[in-house]
Coordinates of C-alpha atoms in Angstrom, one line a residue:
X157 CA 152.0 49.0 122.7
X158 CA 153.9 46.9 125.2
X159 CA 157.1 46.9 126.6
X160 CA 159.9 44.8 127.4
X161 CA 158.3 43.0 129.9
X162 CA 155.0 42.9 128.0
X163 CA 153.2 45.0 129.8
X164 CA 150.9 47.4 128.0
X165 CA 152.2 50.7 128.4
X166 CA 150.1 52.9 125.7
X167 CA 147.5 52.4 122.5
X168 CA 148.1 53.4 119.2
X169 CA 145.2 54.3 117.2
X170 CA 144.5 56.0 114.3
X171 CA 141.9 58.7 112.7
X172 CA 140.4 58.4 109.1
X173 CA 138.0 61.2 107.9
X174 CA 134.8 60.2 107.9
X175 CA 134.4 61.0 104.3
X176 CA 137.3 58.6 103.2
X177 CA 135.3 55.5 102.7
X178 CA 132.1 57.7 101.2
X179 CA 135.1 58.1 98.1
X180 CA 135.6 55.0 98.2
X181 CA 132.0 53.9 97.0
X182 CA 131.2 57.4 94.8
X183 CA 132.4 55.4 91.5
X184 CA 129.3 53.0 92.4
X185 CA 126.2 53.6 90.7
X186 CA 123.3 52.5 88.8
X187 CA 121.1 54.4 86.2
X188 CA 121.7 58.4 86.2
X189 CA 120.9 59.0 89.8
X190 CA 121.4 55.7 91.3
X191 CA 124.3 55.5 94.4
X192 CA 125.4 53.2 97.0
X193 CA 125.9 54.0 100.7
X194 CA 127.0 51.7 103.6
X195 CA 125.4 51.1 107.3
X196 CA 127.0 49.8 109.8
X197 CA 125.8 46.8 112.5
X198 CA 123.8 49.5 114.5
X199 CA 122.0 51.1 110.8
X200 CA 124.1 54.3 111.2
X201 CA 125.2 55.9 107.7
X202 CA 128.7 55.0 107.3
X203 CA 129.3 55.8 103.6
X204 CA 127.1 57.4 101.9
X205 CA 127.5 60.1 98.7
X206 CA 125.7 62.7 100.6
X207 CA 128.9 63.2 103.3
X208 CA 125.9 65.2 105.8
X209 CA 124.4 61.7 106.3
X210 CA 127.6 60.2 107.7
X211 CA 129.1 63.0 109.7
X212 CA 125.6 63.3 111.5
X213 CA 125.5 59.4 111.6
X214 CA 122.1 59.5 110.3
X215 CA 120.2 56.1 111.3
X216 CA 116.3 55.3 110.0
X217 CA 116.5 52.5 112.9
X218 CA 116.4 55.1 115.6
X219 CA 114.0 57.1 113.2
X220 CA 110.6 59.0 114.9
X221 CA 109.9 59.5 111.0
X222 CA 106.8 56.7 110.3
X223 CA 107.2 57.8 106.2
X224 CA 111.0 55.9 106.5
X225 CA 109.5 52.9 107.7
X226 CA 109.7 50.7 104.5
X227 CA 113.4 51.9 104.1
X228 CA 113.6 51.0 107.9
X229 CA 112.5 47.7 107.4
X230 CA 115.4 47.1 104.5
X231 CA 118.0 48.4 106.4
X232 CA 117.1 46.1 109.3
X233 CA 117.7 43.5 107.3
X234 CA 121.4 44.8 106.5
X235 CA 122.3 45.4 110.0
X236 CA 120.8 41.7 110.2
X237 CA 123.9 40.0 107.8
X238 CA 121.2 39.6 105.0
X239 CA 121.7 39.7 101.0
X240 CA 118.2 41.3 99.1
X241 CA 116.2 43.3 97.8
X242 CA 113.1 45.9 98.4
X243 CA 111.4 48.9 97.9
X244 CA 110.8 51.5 99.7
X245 CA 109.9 55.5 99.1
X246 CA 112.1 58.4 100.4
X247 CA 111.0 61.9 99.8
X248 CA 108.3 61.0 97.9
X249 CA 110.5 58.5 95.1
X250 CA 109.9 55.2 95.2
X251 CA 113.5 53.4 94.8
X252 CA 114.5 49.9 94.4
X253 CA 117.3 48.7 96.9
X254 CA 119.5 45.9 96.5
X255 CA 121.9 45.1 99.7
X256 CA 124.6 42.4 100.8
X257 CA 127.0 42.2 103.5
X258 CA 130.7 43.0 103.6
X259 CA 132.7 40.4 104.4
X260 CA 135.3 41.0 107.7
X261 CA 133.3 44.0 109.3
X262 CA 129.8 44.4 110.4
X263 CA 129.0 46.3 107.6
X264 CA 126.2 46.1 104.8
X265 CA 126.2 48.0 101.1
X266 CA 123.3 49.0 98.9
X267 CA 122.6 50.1 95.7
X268 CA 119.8 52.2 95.3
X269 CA 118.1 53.5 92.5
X270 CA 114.2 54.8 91.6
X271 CA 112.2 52.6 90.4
X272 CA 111.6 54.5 87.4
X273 CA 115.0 54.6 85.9
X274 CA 115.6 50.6 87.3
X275 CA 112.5 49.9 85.0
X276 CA 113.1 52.3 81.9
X277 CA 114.3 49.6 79.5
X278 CA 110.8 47.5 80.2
X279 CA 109.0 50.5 80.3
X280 CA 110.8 50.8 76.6
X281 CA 110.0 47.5 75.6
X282 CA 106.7 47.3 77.1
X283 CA 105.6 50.7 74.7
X284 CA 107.4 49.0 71.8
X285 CA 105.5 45.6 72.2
X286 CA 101.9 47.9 72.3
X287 CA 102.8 49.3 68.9
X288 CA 103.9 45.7 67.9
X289 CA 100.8 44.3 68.6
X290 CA 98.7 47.3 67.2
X291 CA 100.5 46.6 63.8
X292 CA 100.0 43.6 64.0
X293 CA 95.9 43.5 64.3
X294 CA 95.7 45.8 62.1
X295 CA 97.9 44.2 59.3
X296 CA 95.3 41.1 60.9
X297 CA 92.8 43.1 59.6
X298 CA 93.5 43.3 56.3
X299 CA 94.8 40.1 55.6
X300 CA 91.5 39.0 56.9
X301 CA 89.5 41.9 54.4
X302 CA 91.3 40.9 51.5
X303 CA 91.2 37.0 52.1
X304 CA 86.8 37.3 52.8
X305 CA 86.4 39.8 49.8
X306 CA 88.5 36.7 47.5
X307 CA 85.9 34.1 48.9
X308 CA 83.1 36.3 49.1
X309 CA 83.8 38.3 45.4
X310 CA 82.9 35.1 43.1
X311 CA 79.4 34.2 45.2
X312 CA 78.3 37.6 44.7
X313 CA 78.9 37.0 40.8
X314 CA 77.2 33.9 40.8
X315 CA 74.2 34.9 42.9
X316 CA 73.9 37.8 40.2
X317 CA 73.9 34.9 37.4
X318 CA 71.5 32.9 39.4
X319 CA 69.5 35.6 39.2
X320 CA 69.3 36.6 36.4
X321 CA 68.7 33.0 34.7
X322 CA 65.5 33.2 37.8
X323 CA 64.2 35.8 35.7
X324 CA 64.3 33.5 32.9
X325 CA 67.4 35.0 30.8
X326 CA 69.7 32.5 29.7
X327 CA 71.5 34.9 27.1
X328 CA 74.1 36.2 29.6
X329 CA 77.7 35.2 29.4
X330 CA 79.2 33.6 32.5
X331 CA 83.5 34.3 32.4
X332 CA 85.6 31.6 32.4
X333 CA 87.2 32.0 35.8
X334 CA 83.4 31.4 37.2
X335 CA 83.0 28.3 35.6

């Protein structure tokens, strides 16, 4: 604030709860358990839906924990102005991470999900392509019996009549369709 003169005499400033912007970003998800969160330039938890991780600032960059080191290695990335993806495991889950900047602020958002529910559809598809291919062979299968037994069916006839007229019997009928 200045005055008259335009000298500054005082600062105005304001307060938002630190939970504000984690609201802000709750509606964003992927999958059932999927959620975004937000870090800022330095890696510390701005928004996130678990409101702990902000208020203690939470920050894997300043981590001692070596198990957060892939996630680490994302959110470096972030803090770096970077747009991609990874993976990375967090309490044992292995999640899939996509992240971009935000535009005006030093900011970064991802979407995280595990890997399990990113993949379910080609886990889905894969299963249904198995039993696709299964039916197929064996369908395969008997196409192939039923074709060999037609071409196999008359030479087993005529190798009887053959035979038989070896053995010097000439008296047996031979059917039409085998002549």
């Amino acid at each position: 604030v200045k005055n008259a003169a335009g000298s500054i005499i005082g600062v105005l400033c304001t307060v938002k709860d630190a939970t504000a912007l984690s609201s802000s970003i709750a509606d964003i998800s992927y999958g059932e358990t999927g959620y975004a969160f937000i870090v800022g330039q330095s890696g510390a938890i701005i928004a996130h839906p678990n409101t702990d991780k902000v208020i203690a600032q939470e920050n894997v960059l300043t981590s001692e924990d070596s198990s957060l080191s892939q996630l680490a290695a994302l959110v470096q990335k972030m803090t770096s102005g970077e747009s991609g993806y990874g993976q990375y495991t967090y309490s044992g889950t292995t999640s899939i991470m996509g992240y971009a900047p935000l535009h005006n602020v030093s900011w970064s958002l991802a979407i995280t999900a595990p890997k399990t529910e990113v993949f379910a559809s080609i886990y889905a598809l894969e299963k249904i392509l198995i039993l696709v291919g299964i039916f197929a062979v064996i369908i395969g299968i008997g196409v192939a019996y039923y074709i060999a037994n037609s071409v196999v069916k008359p030479i087993k006839i005529s190798a009887g009549y053959a035979l038989t007229m070896a053995e010097g019997d000439f008296t047996a009928d031979i059917s039409e369709e085998m002549i």
